[in-house]
Amino acid sequence: LGCPLELTPHHLSASPTVTSEQIEHLHRRFKQLSRDQLTIRKENFDSIPDLEFNPIRGKIVHAFFDKRNLRQESEGLADEINFEDFLTIMSYFRPIEMNMDEEQLDRFRKEKLKFLFHMYDSDHDGKITLQEYRNVVEELLSGNPHLEKESARSIADGAMMEAASICVGQMGPDQVYEGITFEDFLKMWQGIDIETKMHVRFLTMETIAHCY
């Protein structure tokens, strides 16, 4: 976000103090995006310039309506989200609290990675095939104008092979690897600072103000 976000909906477990200023800040964003309606629909994201050329635009938008991320159901997409739903999604992007203990930090990190896992797991089956993982990496790299397609493919291939080495390990000749589970996903992201890498810059006030 354009400024620090320390906000969690009341029904989440590790809830930091929420100020009225923080609520108002996000409510202004919600109203601008919804055009003063009570709910946001997928088409409201069509007017955000920063998303127009994002290579994984569809996955980002789906993440906002994914019922798993909304903590509603295990599969499916919501047709629209209200302000409380919006706060639930924004909670995945809040920064680390200085007073968090190790258990809270671990839960905090897993929440963020679960959100990211759901973006990869588009068919809601709880697994990501290695090829699906490779495709997402290549999609992400395709948005870099300084990277040639062949280079992007090569990097994506390397990412897939690295994922395979972490997740598959030593397999017997009769074993079939069905896909990356969330536990595998945690292994892949071990040691990577996910806490500072999840941003939603397209929701800054300045960006939305130019959507009309």
PDB file of C-alpha atoms in Angstrom:
ATOM      1  CA  LEU A   1       0.000   0.000   0.000  1.00  0.00           C
ATOM      2  CA  GLY A   2       0.995   3.612  -0.281  1.00  0.00           C
ATOM      3  CA  CYS A   3       1.370   3.879   3.500  1.00  0.00           C
ATOM      4  CA  PRO A   4       1.783   1.383   6.353  1.00  0.00           C
ATOM      5  CA  LEU A   5      -1.257  -0.773   7.029  1.00  0.00           C
ATOM      6  CA  GLU A   6      -1.736  -2.136  10.549  1.00  0.00           C
ATOM      7  CA  LEU A   7      -5.275  -3.384  10.340  1.00  0.00           C
ATOM      8  CA  THR A   8      -7.036  -6.676  10.861  1.00  0.00           C
ATOM      9  CA  PRO A   9     -10.763  -7.468  10.730  1.00  0.00           C
ATOM     10  CA  HIS A  10     -12.254  -8.289  14.132  1.00  0.00           C
ATOM     11  CA  HIS A  11     -12.687 -11.981  13.314  1.00  0.00           C
ATOM     12  CA  LEU A  12      -8.988 -12.675  12.666  1.00  0.00           C
ATOM     13  CA  SER A  13      -6.974 -14.253  15.444  1.00  0.00           C
ATOM     14  CA  ALA A  14      -3.926 -12.004  15.914  1.00  0.00           C
ATOM     15  CA  SER A  15      -5.545  -8.588  15.825  1.00  0.00           C
ATOM     16  CA  PRO A  16      -3.419  -5.470  16.448  1.00  0.00           C
ATOM     17  CA  THR A  17      -4.922  -2.207  17.605  1.00  0.00           C
ATOM     18  CA  VAL A  18      -7.058  -0.586  14.925  1.00  0.00           C
ATOM     19  CA  THR A  19      -7.377   3.181  14.888  1.00  0.00           C
ATOM     20  CA  SER A  20     -10.278   5.146  13.459  1.00  0.00           C
ATOM     21  CA  GLU A  21      -7.815   6.891  11.143  1.00  0.00           C
ATOM     22  CA  GLN A  22      -6.739   3.571   9.644  1.00  0.00           C
ATOM     23  CA  ILE A  23     -10.357   2.514   9.149  1.00  0.00           C
ATOM     24  CA  GLU A  24     -11.186   5.821   7.458  1.00  0.00           C
ATOM     25  CA  HIS A  25      -8.096   5.554   5.280  1.00  0.00           C
ATOM     26  CA  LEU A  26      -9.126   2.178   3.861  1.00  0.00           C
ATOM     27  CA  HIS A  27     -12.784   3.137   3.673  1.00  0.00           C
ATOM     28  CA  ARG A  28     -11.894   6.030   1.351  1.00  0.00           C
ATOM     29  CA  ARG A  29     -10.043   3.569  -0.862  1.00  0.00           C
ATOM     30  CA  PHE A  30     -13.007   1.216  -0.831  1.00  0.00           C
ATOM     31  CA  LYS A  31     -15.477   3.968  -1.765  1.00  0.00           C
ATOM     32  CA  GLN A  32     -13.276   5.206  -4.604  1.00  0.00           C
ATOM     33  CA  LEU A  33     -12.900   1.709  -5.997  1.00  0.00           C
ATOM     34  CA  SER A  34     -16.601   0.848  -5.604  1.00  0.00           C
ATOM     35  CA  ARG A  35     -17.688   4.276  -6.894  1.00  0.00           C
ATOM     36  CA  ASP A  36     -19.553   4.943  -3.642  1.00  0.00           C
ATOM     37  CA  GLN A  37     -21.466   1.647  -3.800  1.00  0.00           C
ATOM     38  CA  LEU A  38     -21.766  -0.794  -0.889  1.00  0.00           C
ATOM     39  CA  THR A  39     -19.857  -3.531  -2.698  1.00  0.00           C
ATOM     40  CA  ILE A  40     -16.983  -3.971  -5.140  1.00  0.00           C
ATOM     41  CA  ARG A  41     -17.373  -6.164  -8.212  1.00  0.00           C
ATOM     42  CA  LYS A  42     -14.652  -7.526 -10.490  1.00  0.00           C
ATOM     43  CA  GLU A  43     -15.364  -4.917 -13.161  1.00  0.00           C
ATOM     44  CA  ASN A  44     -14.425  -2.158 -10.700  1.00  0.00           C
ATOM     45  CA  PHE A  45     -10.812  -3.250 -11.119  1.00  0.00           C
ATOM     46  CA  ASP A  46     -10.973  -2.542 -14.864  1.00  0.00           C
ATOM     47  CA  SER A  47     -10.520   1.169 -14.202  1.00  0.00           C
ATOM     48  CA  ILE A  48      -7.196   0.839 -12.368  1.00  0.00           C
ATOM     49  CA  PRO A  49      -4.390   1.926 -14.750  1.00  0.00           C
ATOM     50  CA  ASP A  50      -1.627   0.151 -12.817  1.00  0.00           C
ATOM     51  CA  LEU A  51      -3.388  -3.186 -13.282  1.00  0.00           C
ATOM     52  CA  GLU A  52      -4.137  -2.853 -16.984  1.00  0.00           C
ATOM     53  CA  PHE A  53      -0.796  -4.223 -18.168  1.00  0.00           C
ATOM     54  CA  ASN A  54       0.020  -6.409 -15.180  1.00  0.00           C
ATOM     55  CA  PRO A  55       0.873  -9.897 -16.542  1.00  0.00           C
ATOM     56  CA  ILE A  56      -1.017 -11.646 -13.735  1.00  0.00           C
ATOM     57  CA  ARG A  57      -3.866  -9.148 -13.536  1.00  0.00           C
ATOM     58  CA  GLY A  58      -6.504 -11.889 -13.635  1.00  0.00           C
ATOM     59  CA  LYS A  59      -4.915 -13.776 -10.738  1.00  0.00           C
ATOM     60  CA  ILE A  60      -4.695 -10.603  -8.633  1.00  0.00           C
ATOM     61  CA  VAL A  61      -8.354  -9.727  -9.188  1.00  0.00           C
ATOM     62  CA  HIS A  62      -9.457 -13.309  -8.509  1.00  0.00           C
ATOM     63  CA  ALA A  63      -7.526 -13.254  -5.229  1.00  0.00           C
ATOM     64  CA  PHE A  64      -9.765 -10.448  -3.972  1.00  0.00           C
ATOM     65  CA  PHE A  65     -12.886 -12.532  -4.652  1.00  0.00           C
ATOM     66  CA  ASP A  66     -11.487 -15.960  -3.757  1.00  0.00           C
ATOM     67  CA  LYS A  67     -13.717 -17.338  -1.002  1.00  0.00           C
ATOM     68  CA  ARG A  68     -10.718 -19.049   0.560  1.00  0.00           C
ATOM     69  CA  ASN A  69      -9.064 -15.656   1.087  1.00  0.00           C
ATOM     70  CA  LEU A  70     -12.354 -14.224   2.338  1.00  0.00           C
ATOM     71  CA  ARG A  71     -12.416 -17.070   4.901  1.00  0.00           C
ATOM     72  CA  GLN A  72     -15.861 -18.116   3.735  1.00  0.00           C
ATOM     73  CA  GLU A  73     -15.597 -21.426   1.868  1.00  0.00           C
ATOM     74  CA  SER A  74     -12.985 -23.793   0.474  1.00  0.00           C
ATOM     75  CA  GLU A  75     -13.660 -23.000  -3.167  1.00  0.00           C
ATOM     76  CA  GLY A  76     -15.382 -20.627  -5.549  1.00  0.00           C
ATOM     77  CA  LEU A  77     -15.359 -16.896  -6.226  1.00  0.00           C
ATOM     78  CA  ALA A  78     -17.634 -14.298  -4.684  1.00  0.00           C
ATOM     79  CA  ASP A  79     -19.603 -12.096  -7.098  1.00  0.00           C
ATOM     80  CA  GLU A  80     -18.914  -9.025  -4.975  1.00  0.00           C
ATOM     81  CA  ILE A  81     -17.193  -8.024  -1.743  1.00  0.00           C
ATOM     82  CA  ASN A  82     -18.301  -5.572   0.937  1.00  0.00           C
ATOM     83  CA  PHE A  83     -16.117  -3.383   3.127  1.00  0.00           C
ATOM     84  CA  GLU A  84     -15.567  -6.077   5.767  1.00  0.00           C
ATOM     85  CA  ASP A  85     -14.451  -8.478   3.016  1.00  0.00           C
ATOM     86  CA  PHE A  86     -12.134  -5.752   1.732  1.00  0.00           C
ATOM     87  CA  LEU A  87     -10.567  -5.449   5.193  1.00  0.00           C
ATOM     88  CA  THR A  88     -10.071  -9.206   5.287  1.00  0.00           C
ATOM     89  CA  ILE A  89      -8.109  -9.092   2.024  1.00  0.00           C
ATOM     90  CA  MET A  90      -6.105  -6.067   3.164  1.00  0.00           C
ATOM     91  CA  SER A  91      -5.145  -7.886   6.361  1.00  0.00           C
ATOM     92  CA  TYR A  92      -2.881 -10.178   4.319  1.00  0.00           C
ATOM     93  CA  PHE A  93      -0.741  -7.150   3.431  1.00  0.00           C
ATOM     94  CA  ARG A  94      -0.315  -5.650   6.897  1.00  0.00           C
ATOM     95  CA  PRO A  95       3.267  -5.188   8.160  1.00  0.00           C
ATOM     96  CA  ILE A  96       4.990  -6.989  10.988  1.00  0.00           C
ATOM     97  CA  GLU A  97       4.098  -5.822  14.491  1.00  0.00           C
ATOM     98  CA  MET A  98       7.168  -5.127  16.633  1.00  0.00           C
ATOM     99  CA  ASN A  99       5.631  -6.886  19.639  1.00  0.00           C
ATOM    100  CA  MET A 100       4.835 -10.144  17.833  1.00  0.00           C
ATOM    101  CA  ASP A 101       6.321 -13.270  19.390  1.00  0.00           C
ATOM    102  CA  GLU A 102       7.691 -16.213  17.381  1.00  0.00           C
ATOM    103  CA  GLU A 103       4.343 -18.020  17.279  1.00  0.00           C
ATOM    104  CA  GLN A 104       2.520 -14.923  16.035  1.00  0.00           C
ATOM    105  CA  LEU A 105       5.207 -14.267  13.408  1.00  0.00           C
ATOM    106  CA  ASP A 106       4.930 -17.842  12.157  1.00  0.00           C
ATOM    107  CA  ARG A 107       1.137 -17.579  11.861  1.00  0.00           C
ATOM    108  CA  PHE A 108       1.471 -14.158  10.234  1.00  0.00           C
ATOM    109  CA  ARG A 109       3.897 -15.519   7.625  1.00  0.00           C
ATOM    110  CA  LYS A 110       1.735 -18.567   6.887  1.00  0.00           C
ATOM    111  CA  GLU A 111      -1.327 -16.349   6.328  1.00  0.00           C
ATOM    112  CA  LYS A 112       0.557 -14.344   3.701  1.00  0.00           C
ATOM    113  CA  LEU A 113       1.901 -17.464   1.990  1.00  0.00           C
ATOM    114  CA  LYS A 114      -1.544 -19.074   1.993  1.00  0.00           C
ATOM    115  CA  PHE A 115      -2.875 -16.032   0.115  1.00  0.00           C
ATOM    116  CA  LEU A 116      -0.042 -16.371  -2.418  1.00  0.00           C
ATOM    117  CA  PHE A 117      -0.571 -20.134  -2.688  1.00  0.00           C
ATOM    118  CA  HIS A 118      -4.220 -19.551  -3.590  1.00  0.00           C
ATOM    119  CA  MET A 119      -3.140 -17.292  -6.473  1.00  0.00           C
ATOM    120  CA  TYR A 120      -1.168 -20.199  -7.950  1.00  0.00           C
ATOM    121  CA  ASP A 121      -3.815 -22.823  -7.108  1.00  0.00           C
ATOM    122  CA  SER A 122      -6.469 -21.479  -9.471  1.00  0.00           C
ATOM    123  CA  ASP A 123      -8.476 -24.718  -9.659  1.00  0.00           C
ATOM    124  CA  HIS A 124      -8.891 -24.861  -5.855  1.00  0.00           C
ATOM    125  CA  ASP A 125      -7.680 -28.458  -5.588  1.00  0.00           C
ATOM    126  CA  GLY A 126      -5.080 -27.720  -2.919  1.00  0.00           C
ATOM    127  CA  LYS A 127      -2.145 -28.470  -5.211  1.00  0.00           C
ATOM    128  CA  ILE A 128      -0.070 -26.659  -7.838  1.00  0.00           C
ATOM    129  CA  THR A 129       1.457 -28.744 -10.595  1.00  0.00           C
ATOM    130  CA  LEU A 130       5.067 -28.001 -11.426  1.00  0.00           C
ATOM    131  CA  GLN A 131       3.991 -26.859 -14.898  1.00  0.00           C
ATOM    132  CA  GLU A 132       1.387 -24.498 -13.420  1.00  0.00           C
ATOM    133  CA  TYR A 133       4.074 -23.065 -11.161  1.00  0.00           C
ATOM    134  CA  ARG A 134       6.377 -22.630 -14.124  1.00  0.00           C
ATOM    135  CA  ASN A 135       3.636 -20.889 -16.138  1.00  0.00           C
ATOM    136  CA  VAL A 136       2.969 -18.354 -13.377  1.00  0.00           C
ATOM    137  CA  VAL A 137       6.687 -17.557 -13.090  1.00  0.00           C
ATOM    138  CA  GLU A 138       6.866 -17.011 -16.851  1.00  0.00           C
ATOM    139  CA  GLU A 139       3.738 -14.819 -16.749  1.00  0.00           C
ATOM    140  CA  LEU A 140       5.317 -12.680 -14.044  1.00  0.00           C
ATOM    141  CA  LEU A 141       8.535 -12.312 -16.011  1.00  0.00           C
ATOM    142  CA  SER A 142       6.675 -11.429 -19.213  1.00  0.00           C
ATOM    143  CA  GLY A 143       5.848  -8.045 -17.692  1.00  0.00           C
ATOM    144  CA  ASN A 144       9.526  -7.076 -17.655  1.00  0.00           C
ATOM    145  CA  PRO A 145      10.259  -5.078 -20.844  1.00  0.00           C
ATOM    146  CA  HIS A 146      14.011  -5.580 -20.398  1.00  0.00           C
ATOM    147  CA  LEU A 147      13.804  -9.365 -20.408  1.00  0.00           C
ATOM    148  CA  GLU A 148      13.637 -11.301 -23.678  1.00  0.00           C
ATOM    149  CA  LYS A 149      11.095 -14.112 -24.019  1.00  0.00           C
ATOM    150  CA  GLU A 150      13.761 -16.780 -24.264  1.00  0.00           C
ATOM    151  CA  SER A 151      15.401 -15.526 -21.091  1.00  0.00           C
ATOM    152  CA  ALA A 152      12.036 -15.524 -19.319  1.00  0.00           C
ATOM    153  CA  ARG A 153      11.411 -19.114 -20.414  1.00  0.00           C
ATOM    154  CA  SER A 154      14.864 -20.148 -19.236  1.00  0.00           C
ATOM    155  CA  ILE A 155      14.360 -18.557 -15.819  1.00  0.00           C
ATOM    156  CA  ALA A 156      10.898 -20.113 -15.522  1.00  0.00           C
ATOM    157  CA  ASP A 157      12.337 -23.526 -16.400  1.00  0.00           C
ATOM    158  CA  GLY A 158      14.990 -23.051 -13.731  1.00  0.00           C
ATOM    159  CA  ALA A 159      12.353 -22.043 -11.166  1.00  0.00           C
ATOM    160  CA  MET A 160      10.360 -25.177 -11.960  1.00  0.00           C
ATOM    161  CA  MET A 161      13.410 -27.410 -11.595  1.00  0.00           C
ATOM    162  CA  GLU A 162      14.292 -25.741  -8.290  1.00  0.00           C
ATOM    163  CA  ALA A 163      10.726 -26.266  -7.053  1.00  0.00           C
ATOM    164  CA  ALA A 164      10.947 -29.905  -8.105  1.00  0.00           C
ATOM    165  CA  SER A 165      14.207 -30.443  -6.227  1.00  0.00           C
ATOM    166  CA  ILE A 166      12.737 -28.897  -3.058  1.00  0.00           C
ATOM    167  CA  CYS A 167       9.325 -30.550  -3.206  1.00  0.00           C
ATOM    168  CA  VAL A 168       9.960 -33.890  -4.868  1.00  0.00           C
ATOM    169  CA  GLY A 169      13.383 -34.803  -3.507  1.00  0.00           C
ATOM    170  CA  GLN A 170      14.221 -38.453  -3.947  1.00  0.00           C
ATOM    171  CA  MET A 171      11.330 -40.356  -5.529  1.00  0.00           C
ATOM    172  CA  GLY A 172      10.972 -44.016  -6.206  1.00  0.00           C
ATOM    173  CA  PRO A 173      10.494 -45.273  -9.804  1.00  0.00           C
ATOM    174  CA  ASP A 174       6.798 -45.980  -9.187  1.00  0.00           C
ATOM    175  CA  GLN A 175       6.009 -42.670  -7.478  1.00  0.00           C
ATOM    176  CA  VAL A 176       4.055 -39.914  -9.250  1.00  0.00           C
ATOM    177  CA  TYR A 177       4.356 -36.317  -8.074  1.00  0.00           C
ATOM    178  CA  GLU A 178       0.838 -34.886  -8.053  1.00  0.00           C
ATOM    179  CA  GLY A 179       1.720 -31.284  -7.274  1.00  0.00           C
ATOM    180  CA  ILE A 180       2.994 -28.705  -4.839  1.00  0.00           C
ATOM    181  CA  THR A 181       1.039 -28.820  -1.577  1.00  0.00           C
ATOM    182  CA  PHE A 182       0.930 -25.908   0.844  1.00  0.00           C
ATOM    183  CA  GLU A 183       3.508 -27.662   3.018  1.00  0.00           C
ATOM    184  CA  ASP A 184       5.766 -27.923  -0.048  1.00  0.00           C
ATOM    185  CA  PHE A 185       5.076 -24.249  -0.781  1.00  0.00           C
ATOM    186  CA  LEU A 186       6.265 -23.318   2.711  1.00  0.00           C
ATOM    187  CA  LYS A 187       9.529 -25.180   2.034  1.00  0.00           C
ATOM    188  CA  MET A 188       9.998 -23.292  -1.234  1.00  0.00           C
ATOM    189  CA  TRP A 189       9.625 -19.936   0.504  1.00  0.00           C
ATOM    190  CA  GLN A 190      11.756 -20.827   3.512  1.00  0.00           C
ATOM    191  CA  GLY A 191      14.291 -18.077   4.153  1.00  0.00           C
ATOM    192  CA  ILE A 192      12.604 -15.613   1.775  1.00  0.00           C
ATOM    193  CA  ASP A 193      11.347 -12.388   3.355  1.00  0.00           C
ATOM    194  CA  ILE A 194       7.718 -12.568   2.225  1.00  0.00           C
ATOM    195  CA  GLU A 195       6.754  -9.977   4.856  1.00  0.00           C
ATOM    196  CA  THR A 196       8.289  -7.128   2.816  1.00  0.00           C
ATOM    197  CA  LYS A 197       7.463  -8.459  -0.665  1.00  0.00           C
ATOM    198  CA  MET A 198       3.661  -8.429  -0.650  1.00  0.00           C
ATOM    199  CA  HIS A 199       2.421  -5.035  -1.796  1.00  0.00           C
ATOM    200  CA  VAL A 200      -0.717  -3.681  -3.440  1.00  0.00           C
ATOM    201  CA  ARG A 201       0.563  -0.378  -4.768  1.00  0.00           C
ATOM    202  CA  PHE A 202      -2.340  -0.089  -7.204  1.00  0.00           C
ATOM    203  CA  LEU A 203      -4.612   0.684  -4.236  1.00  0.00           C
ATOM    204  CA  THR A 204      -2.886   3.936  -3.316  1.00  0.00           C
ATOM    205  CA  MET A 205      -5.172   6.957  -3.122  1.00  0.00           C
ATOM    206  CA  GLU A 206      -3.335   8.680  -5.951  1.00  0.00           C
ATOM    207  CA  THR A 207      -3.881   5.785  -8.354  1.00  0.00           C
ATOM    208  CA  ILE A 208      -7.575   5.368  -7.653  1.00  0.00           C
ATOM    209  CA  ALA A 209      -8.156   9.109  -7.851  1.00  0.00           C
ATOM    210  CA  HIS A 210      -7.253   8.907 -11.552  1.00  0.00           C
ATOM    211  CA  CYS A 211      -9.624   6.065 -12.335  1.00  0.00           C
ATOM    212  CA  TYR A 212     -12.598   8.224 -13.229  1.00  0.00           C
TER     213      TYR A 212
END
